[in-house]
Every structure is written in structure tokens, then in C-alpha cells.
Coordinates of C-alpha atoms and ligand atoms in Angstrom, one line a residue:
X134 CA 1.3 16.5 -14.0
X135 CA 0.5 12.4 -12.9
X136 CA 2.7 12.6 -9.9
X137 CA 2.9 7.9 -9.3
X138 CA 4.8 6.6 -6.4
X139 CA 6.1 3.1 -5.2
X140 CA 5.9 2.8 -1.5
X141 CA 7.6 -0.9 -0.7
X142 CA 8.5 -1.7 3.1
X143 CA 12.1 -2.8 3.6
X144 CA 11.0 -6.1 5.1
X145 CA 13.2 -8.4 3.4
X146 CA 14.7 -8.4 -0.2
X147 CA 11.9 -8.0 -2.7
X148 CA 10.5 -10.1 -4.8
X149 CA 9.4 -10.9 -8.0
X150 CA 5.7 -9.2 -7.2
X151 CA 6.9 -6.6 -5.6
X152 CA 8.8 -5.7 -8.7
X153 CA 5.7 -6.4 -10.9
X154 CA 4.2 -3.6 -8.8
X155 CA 6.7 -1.5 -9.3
X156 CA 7.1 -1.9 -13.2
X157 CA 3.4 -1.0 -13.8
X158 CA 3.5 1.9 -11.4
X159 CA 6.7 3.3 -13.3
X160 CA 5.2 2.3 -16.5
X161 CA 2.0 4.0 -15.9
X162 CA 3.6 7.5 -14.4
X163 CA 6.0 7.7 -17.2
X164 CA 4.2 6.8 -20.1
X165 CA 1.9 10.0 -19.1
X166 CA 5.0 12.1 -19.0
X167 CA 4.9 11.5 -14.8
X168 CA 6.7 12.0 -11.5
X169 CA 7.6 8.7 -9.8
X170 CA 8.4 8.9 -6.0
X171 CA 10.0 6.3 -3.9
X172 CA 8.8 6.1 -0.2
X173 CA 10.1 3.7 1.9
X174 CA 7.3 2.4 4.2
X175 CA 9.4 1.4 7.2
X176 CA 6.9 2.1 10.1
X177 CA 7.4 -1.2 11.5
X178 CA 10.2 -1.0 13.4
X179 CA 10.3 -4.3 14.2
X180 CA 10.3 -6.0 10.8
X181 CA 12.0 -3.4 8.4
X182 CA 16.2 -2.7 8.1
X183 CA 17.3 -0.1 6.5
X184 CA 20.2 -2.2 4.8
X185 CA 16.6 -3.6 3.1
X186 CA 15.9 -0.3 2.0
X187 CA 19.1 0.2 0.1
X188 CA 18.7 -2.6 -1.6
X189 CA 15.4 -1.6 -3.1
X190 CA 17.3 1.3 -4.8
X191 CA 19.6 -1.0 -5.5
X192 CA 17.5 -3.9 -7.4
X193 CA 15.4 -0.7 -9.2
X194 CA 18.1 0.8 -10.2
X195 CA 19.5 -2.9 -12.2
X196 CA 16.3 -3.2 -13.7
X197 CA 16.6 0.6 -15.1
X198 CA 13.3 2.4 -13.0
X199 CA 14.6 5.6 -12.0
X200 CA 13.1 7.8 -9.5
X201 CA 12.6 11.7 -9.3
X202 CA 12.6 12.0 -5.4
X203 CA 12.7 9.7 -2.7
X204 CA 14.2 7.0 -1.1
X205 CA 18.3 8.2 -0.3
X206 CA 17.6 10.7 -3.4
X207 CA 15.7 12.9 -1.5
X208 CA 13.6 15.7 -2.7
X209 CA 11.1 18.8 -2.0
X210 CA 8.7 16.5 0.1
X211 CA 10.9 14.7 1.9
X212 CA 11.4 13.1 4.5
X213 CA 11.0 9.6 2.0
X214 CA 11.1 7.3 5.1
X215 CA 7.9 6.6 7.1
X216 CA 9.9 6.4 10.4
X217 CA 11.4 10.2 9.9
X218 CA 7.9 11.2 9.0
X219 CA 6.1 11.2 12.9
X220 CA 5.7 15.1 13.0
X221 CA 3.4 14.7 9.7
X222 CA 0.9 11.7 11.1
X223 CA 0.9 13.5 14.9
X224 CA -0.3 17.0 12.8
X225 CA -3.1 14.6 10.9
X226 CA -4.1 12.7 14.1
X227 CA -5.1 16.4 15.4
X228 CA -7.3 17.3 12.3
X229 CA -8.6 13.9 12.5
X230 CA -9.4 14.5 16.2
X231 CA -11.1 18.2 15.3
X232 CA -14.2 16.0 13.2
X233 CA -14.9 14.0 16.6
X234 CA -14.5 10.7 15.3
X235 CA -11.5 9.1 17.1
X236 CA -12.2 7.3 20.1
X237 CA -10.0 5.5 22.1
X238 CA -10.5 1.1 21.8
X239 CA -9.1 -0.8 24.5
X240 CA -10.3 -4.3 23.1
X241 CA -7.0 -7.0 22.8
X242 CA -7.2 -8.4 19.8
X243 CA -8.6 -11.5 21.2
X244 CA -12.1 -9.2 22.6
X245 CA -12.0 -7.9 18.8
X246 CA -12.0 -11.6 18.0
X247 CA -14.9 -12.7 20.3
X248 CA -17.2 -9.8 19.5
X249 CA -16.8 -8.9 15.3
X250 CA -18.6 -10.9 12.6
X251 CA -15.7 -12.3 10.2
X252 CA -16.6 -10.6 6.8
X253 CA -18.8 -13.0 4.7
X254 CA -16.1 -13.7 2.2
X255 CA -12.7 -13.4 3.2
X256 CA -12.1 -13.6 6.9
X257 CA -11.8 -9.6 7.3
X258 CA -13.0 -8.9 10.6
X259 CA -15.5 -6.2 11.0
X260 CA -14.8 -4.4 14.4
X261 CA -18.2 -4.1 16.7
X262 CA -17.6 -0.7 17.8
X263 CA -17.7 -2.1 21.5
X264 CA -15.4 1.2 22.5
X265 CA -17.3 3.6 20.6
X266 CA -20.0 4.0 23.1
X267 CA -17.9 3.6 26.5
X268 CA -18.5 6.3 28.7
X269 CA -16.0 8.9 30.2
X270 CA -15.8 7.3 33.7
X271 CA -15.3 3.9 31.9
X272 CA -12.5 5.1 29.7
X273 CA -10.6 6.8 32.4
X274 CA -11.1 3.0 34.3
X275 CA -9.7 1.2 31.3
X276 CA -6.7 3.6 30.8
X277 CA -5.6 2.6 34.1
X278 CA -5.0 -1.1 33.3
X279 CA -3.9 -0.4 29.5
X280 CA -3.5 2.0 26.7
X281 CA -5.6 2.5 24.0
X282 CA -5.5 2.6 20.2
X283 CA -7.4 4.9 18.5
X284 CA -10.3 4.4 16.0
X285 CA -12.0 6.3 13.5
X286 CA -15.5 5.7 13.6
X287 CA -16.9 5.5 9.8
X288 CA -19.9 6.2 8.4
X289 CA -22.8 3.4 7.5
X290 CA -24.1 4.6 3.9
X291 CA -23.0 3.3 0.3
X292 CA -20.1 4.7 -1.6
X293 CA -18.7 3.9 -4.8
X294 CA -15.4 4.8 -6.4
X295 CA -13.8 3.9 -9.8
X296 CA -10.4 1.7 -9.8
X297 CA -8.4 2.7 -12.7
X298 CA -7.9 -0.8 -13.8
X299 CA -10.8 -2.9 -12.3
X300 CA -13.5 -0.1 -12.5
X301 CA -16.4 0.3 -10.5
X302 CA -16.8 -0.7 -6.6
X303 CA -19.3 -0.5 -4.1
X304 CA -18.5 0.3 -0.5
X305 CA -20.3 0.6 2.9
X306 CA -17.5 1.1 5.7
X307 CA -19.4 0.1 8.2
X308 CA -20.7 -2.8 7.0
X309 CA -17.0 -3.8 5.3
X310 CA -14.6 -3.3 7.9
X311 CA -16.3 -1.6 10.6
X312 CA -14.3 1.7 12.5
X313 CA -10.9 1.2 11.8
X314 CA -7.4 1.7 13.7
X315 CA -5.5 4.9 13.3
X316 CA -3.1 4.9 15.5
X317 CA -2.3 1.3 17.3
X318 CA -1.9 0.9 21.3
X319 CA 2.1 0.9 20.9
X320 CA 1.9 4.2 19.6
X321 CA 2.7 3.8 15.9
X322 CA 0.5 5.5 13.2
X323 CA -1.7 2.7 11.0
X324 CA -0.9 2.1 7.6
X325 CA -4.1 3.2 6.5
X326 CA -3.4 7.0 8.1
X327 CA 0.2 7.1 7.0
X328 CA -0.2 6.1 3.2
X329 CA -3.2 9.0 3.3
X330 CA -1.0 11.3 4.9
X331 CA 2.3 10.4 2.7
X332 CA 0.3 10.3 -0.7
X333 CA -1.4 13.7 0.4
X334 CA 1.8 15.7 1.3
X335 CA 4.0 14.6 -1.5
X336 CA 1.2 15.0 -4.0
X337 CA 0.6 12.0 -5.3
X338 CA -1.7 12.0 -7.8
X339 CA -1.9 8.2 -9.1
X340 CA -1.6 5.0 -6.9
X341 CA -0.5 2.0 -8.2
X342 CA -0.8 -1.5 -6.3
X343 CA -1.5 -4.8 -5.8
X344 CA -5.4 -5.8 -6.0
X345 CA -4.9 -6.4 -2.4
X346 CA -5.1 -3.3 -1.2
X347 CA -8.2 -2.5 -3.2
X348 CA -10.0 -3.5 -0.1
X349 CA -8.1 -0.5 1.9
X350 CA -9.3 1.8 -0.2
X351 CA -12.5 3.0 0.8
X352 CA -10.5 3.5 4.3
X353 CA -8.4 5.5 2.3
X354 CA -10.8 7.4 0.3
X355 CA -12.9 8.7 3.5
X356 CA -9.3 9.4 4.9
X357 CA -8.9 11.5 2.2
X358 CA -12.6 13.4 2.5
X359 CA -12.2 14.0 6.5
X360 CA -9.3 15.6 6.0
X361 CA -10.0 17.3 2.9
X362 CA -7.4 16.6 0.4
X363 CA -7.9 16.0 -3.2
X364 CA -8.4 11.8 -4.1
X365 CA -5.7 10.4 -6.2
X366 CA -6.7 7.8 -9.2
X367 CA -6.5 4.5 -7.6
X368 CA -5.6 1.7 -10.0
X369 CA -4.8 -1.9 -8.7
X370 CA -3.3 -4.7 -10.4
X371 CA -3.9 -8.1 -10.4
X372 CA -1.6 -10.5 -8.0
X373 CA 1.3 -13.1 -9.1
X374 CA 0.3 -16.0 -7.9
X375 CA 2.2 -19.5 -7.7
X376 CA 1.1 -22.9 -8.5
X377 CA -1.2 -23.0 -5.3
X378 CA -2.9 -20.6 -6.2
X379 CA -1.4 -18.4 -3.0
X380 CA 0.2 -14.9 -3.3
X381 CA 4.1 -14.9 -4.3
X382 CA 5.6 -13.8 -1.1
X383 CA 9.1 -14.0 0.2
X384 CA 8.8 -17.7 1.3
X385 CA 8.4 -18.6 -2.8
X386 CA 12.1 -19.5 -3.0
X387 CA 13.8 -18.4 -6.1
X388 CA 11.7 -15.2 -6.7
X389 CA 13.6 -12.7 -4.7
X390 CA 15.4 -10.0 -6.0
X391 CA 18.6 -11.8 -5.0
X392 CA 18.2 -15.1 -7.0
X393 CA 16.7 -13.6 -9.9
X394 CA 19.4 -11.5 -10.0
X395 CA 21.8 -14.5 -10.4
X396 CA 19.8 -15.8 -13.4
X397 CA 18.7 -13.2 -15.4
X398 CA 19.8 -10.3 -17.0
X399 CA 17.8 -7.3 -16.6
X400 CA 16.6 -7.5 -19.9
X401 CA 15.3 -11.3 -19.3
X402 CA 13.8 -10.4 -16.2
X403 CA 11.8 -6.9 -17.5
X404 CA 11.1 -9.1 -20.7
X405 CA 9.4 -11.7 -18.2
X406 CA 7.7 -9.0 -15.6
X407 CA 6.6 -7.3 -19.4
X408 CA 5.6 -10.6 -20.4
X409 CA 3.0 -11.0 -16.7
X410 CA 1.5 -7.9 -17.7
X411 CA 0.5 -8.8 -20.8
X412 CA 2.8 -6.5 -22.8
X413 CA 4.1 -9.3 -24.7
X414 CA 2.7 -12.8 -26.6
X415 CA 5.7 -14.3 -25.5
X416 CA 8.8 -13.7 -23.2
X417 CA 11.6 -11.5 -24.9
X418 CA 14.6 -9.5 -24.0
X419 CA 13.6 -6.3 -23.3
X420 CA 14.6 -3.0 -21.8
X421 CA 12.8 -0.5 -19.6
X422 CA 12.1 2.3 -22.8
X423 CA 11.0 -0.8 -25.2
X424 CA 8.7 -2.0 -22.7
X425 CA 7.4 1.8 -22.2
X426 CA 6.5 2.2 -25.9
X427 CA 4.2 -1.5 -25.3
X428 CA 2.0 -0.4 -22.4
X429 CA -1.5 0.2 -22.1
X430 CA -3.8 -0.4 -19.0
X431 CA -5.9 -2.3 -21.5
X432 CA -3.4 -5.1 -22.0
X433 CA -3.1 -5.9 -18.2
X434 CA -5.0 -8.6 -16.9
X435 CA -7.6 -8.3 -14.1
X436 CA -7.3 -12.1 -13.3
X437 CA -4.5 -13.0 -11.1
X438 CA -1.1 -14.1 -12.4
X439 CA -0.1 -17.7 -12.0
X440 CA 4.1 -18.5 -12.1
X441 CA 5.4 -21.5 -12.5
Ligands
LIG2 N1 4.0 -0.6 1.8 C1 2.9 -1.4 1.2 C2 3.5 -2.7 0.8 O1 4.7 -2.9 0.7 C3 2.3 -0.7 0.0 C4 1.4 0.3 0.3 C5 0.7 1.0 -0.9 O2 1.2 0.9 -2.0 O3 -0.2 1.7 -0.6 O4 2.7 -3.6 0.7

């Protein structure tokens, strides 16, 4: 059974990509005869409400996506919410621990800055490993004066995995992003170990995402390996993108849930989203089961999406 998931953070209302994302996922999972889960990825204390998180439901549910667990719905691998979910990334931190590749990093972001490479094209920095090698008497001198995050050291060889949608990719870690954060210096569980950890539990077997996070994968994927759990199909879609050329993001005014809402009908607005994903010649009315009975992966772009 193609268990699919969409995993938004309650950061703001969403908007017109993060509804794009969520269409395809639902499309995909339920045109196989799937599961869709809703997790709410609220580990960031700081930027994510819960009133956000109701509203999620709330905008999914006006478009017509329903949900078979998650989110206020609960379910058989619950806890849905990130923040409830501590207990689960402290019991993978261990296992993680048992392979002897953690090390505590006490660089600032700024030493991280000085001493990494940017990545050739795109400005990802590649972290030195400057902690790796620290010895015992120099860690216990550092944890005096601050506290550490904790990396995962990652291996330097060539990997490949297939995306579902944009096919083959080549990988090194090391030479890509270097060892990577699991757990930051305040104490909160990465992204990068929580989706792994979420994904894994609730048995997840397709991910569906923006083509942004097709550079996390490999992090994922070796996640996945240490750890031992089965690899879900990865497929990424391509971006909206306005005018500029830059990502739609909440600062794109007019393309959050909440104006959208006040234009369109849900039928306009799915007959639009269909319309991005190359479902459709033309925009149309359409509902969620029409649109179902149009998609195929094959019909998606790969090439970002501009809106106007
Ligand atoms: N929570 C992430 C976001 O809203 C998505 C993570 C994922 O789909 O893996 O961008």
C-alpha cells in the first residue's frame, strides 16, 4: 500500500506553492489507491503557531484533500506534531550514536563561515569537519565555554538514487554538504533527522516535495541506511516561481491561502493548481476527483513554474 504524506510547518498561512505541493502529493497517493498522512512540522518553536496549523486543515479541507491520519485527526502513528514527537528523535539520536559517527561541533556559525568552501553552484556550504578530529581534552575545554551541536560525519564515496519525477542523481556527501547537523546547539532535533525519523515510524512509503529538497536527500537517504529502515520513493516537483524568477514564498502578496481564498472558488483555484501541473491545456473549473482521473507523473513539468 503507497502510504504519501504532506508535512507543511505552521509558519504562516500557506501559499499558493505550498498547496501545489500538496495537490500532487494527494494526487499521487490516491491515484495508486494510497494513504495520505498530515504531519505538522512545527519543530521551530520560534516561528510556528498552532493557530497556523489549524488553518492548514482548514484551507485542505476547502480545496477537498482529505487525510487518513494526522494533523487534529489523529491516528495509529501519532503523535502528528513534530513538537509532541521528542521521545522518537532522542530514541534515534541513540542508534545514531551506537554507529560512532556523531561528534559534538562547537564552531558558531561564523567559524563554519570562515573555514567551509561555499558549494560551486549554489552557495551551500560544505562544513570542514574542523570538530571531527578535536581531541577529548579539547572537547571537554570547549564544553566549558559553550554547547555543542551534534554532527554526523558522512561518508566520501559516490551514490546515486532515482527521483521519481526528475530521475537519476549523483551524490558524494562529503563533497556536497560535508557532515551534517543532527541535533542543533539549542537542543532541537535537525530537520534532516526528524523527517527520517517521522517518514520511518509512520511508514511512509512515497515522498512528495518541492525540487528543493532534492538536495536533502542524500542526507536523508544515508539517514535512512544507518539506521536501517526501508527508503521511501522520493519524487520532487518542480517550484512555482514568480515573475523574477524567485521561489513564491509568503512575501508574494496575493498567493496566500487567505487571498486566494477571497477570489476563487475551490474549483477555480484546483482548476489553476491542475492547470501548473500540467493536467490541463488551459485553466478550467475543476474538482479534486476530476483532476484525479487527469494525473500522470508524465504530464508534470520538471522546469520550474512561472505565475504571473
Ligand atoms: N516541512 C517542510 C516544509 O514545509 C517540508 C518537509 C518535507 O516535505 O520533507 O518545507
Amino acid at each position: 500500500m503507497v502510504v504519501g504524506r504532506f508535512a507543511p510547518s505552521p509558519s504562516g498561512r500557506m501559499h499558493l506553492g505550498n498547496i501545489y505541493s500538496a495537490v500532487l502529493s494527494w494526487l499521487s497517493a490516491r491515484s495508486q489507491g494510497g494513504r495520505w498522512i498530515l504531519r505538522i512540522e512545527d519543530l521551530d518553536r520560534q516561528r510556528c503557531h498552532p493557530e497556523y496549523a489549524g488553518q492548514i486543515e482548514d484551507d485542505l479541507r476547502w480545496l477537498g484533500l482529505d487525510w487518513d491520519e494526522g494533523g487534529s485527526l489523529g491516528g495509529p502513528n501519532g503523535p502528528y506534531y513534530q513538537s509532541e514527537r521528542t521521545d522518537f528523535y532522542i530514541n534515534v539520536l541513540e542508534k545514531l550514536r551506537e554507529t560512532g559517527r556523531l561528534y559534538p561541533c562547537f564552531c558558531s556559525r561564523a567559524d563554519i563561515m570562515a573555514s567551509s568552501a561555499p558549494h560551486q553552484s549554489d552557495g551551500v556550504v560544505v562544513y570542514s569537519g574542523r570538530c571531527r578530529t578535536l581531541s577529548a581534552a579539547e572537547r571537554m575545554a570547549l564544553s566549558a565555554e559553550r554547547k555543542p551541536a551534534t554532527r554526523l560525519c558522512v561518508p566520501d564515496a559516490d551514490f546515486t538514487f532515482t527521483d521519481g519525477h526528475y530521475g537519476l542523481q549523483h551524490y558524494n556527501l562529503a563533497r556536497d554538504c560535508g557532515d551534517f547537523i543532527v541535533r542543533r546547539a539549542d537542543g532541537n532535533f535537525a530537520y534532516q533527522l526528524a523527517v527520517v525519523t517521522d517518514d520511518a515510524l509512520m511508514g511512509v512509503t512515497e515522498v512528495v516535495r518541492g525540487c528543493d529538497l532534492l538536495s536533502s536527500t542524500p542526507q536523508q537517504i544515508y539517514l535512512y541506511s544507518l539506521l536501517g529502515y526501508s527508503v521511501p520513493q522520493f519524487a520532487h516537483i518542480p517550484l512555482l516561481v514568480a515573475l523574477d524568477g524567485r521561489r513564491l514564498a509568503k512575501r508574494n502578496a496575493g498567493t496566500d491561502m487567505g487571498s486566494l481564498r477571497q477570489r476563487y472558488t475551490p474549483q477555480q483555484l484546483l482548476g489553476l493548481i491542475a492547470h501548473l501541473a500540467g493536467l490541463t491545456d488551459q485553466r478550467e473549473e475543476l474538482s479534486i476527483s476530476e483532476i484525479l482521473s487527469l494525473f500522470a507523473w508524465n504530464k508534470v513539468p520538471t522546469e520550474n513554474v512561472v505565475v504571473d
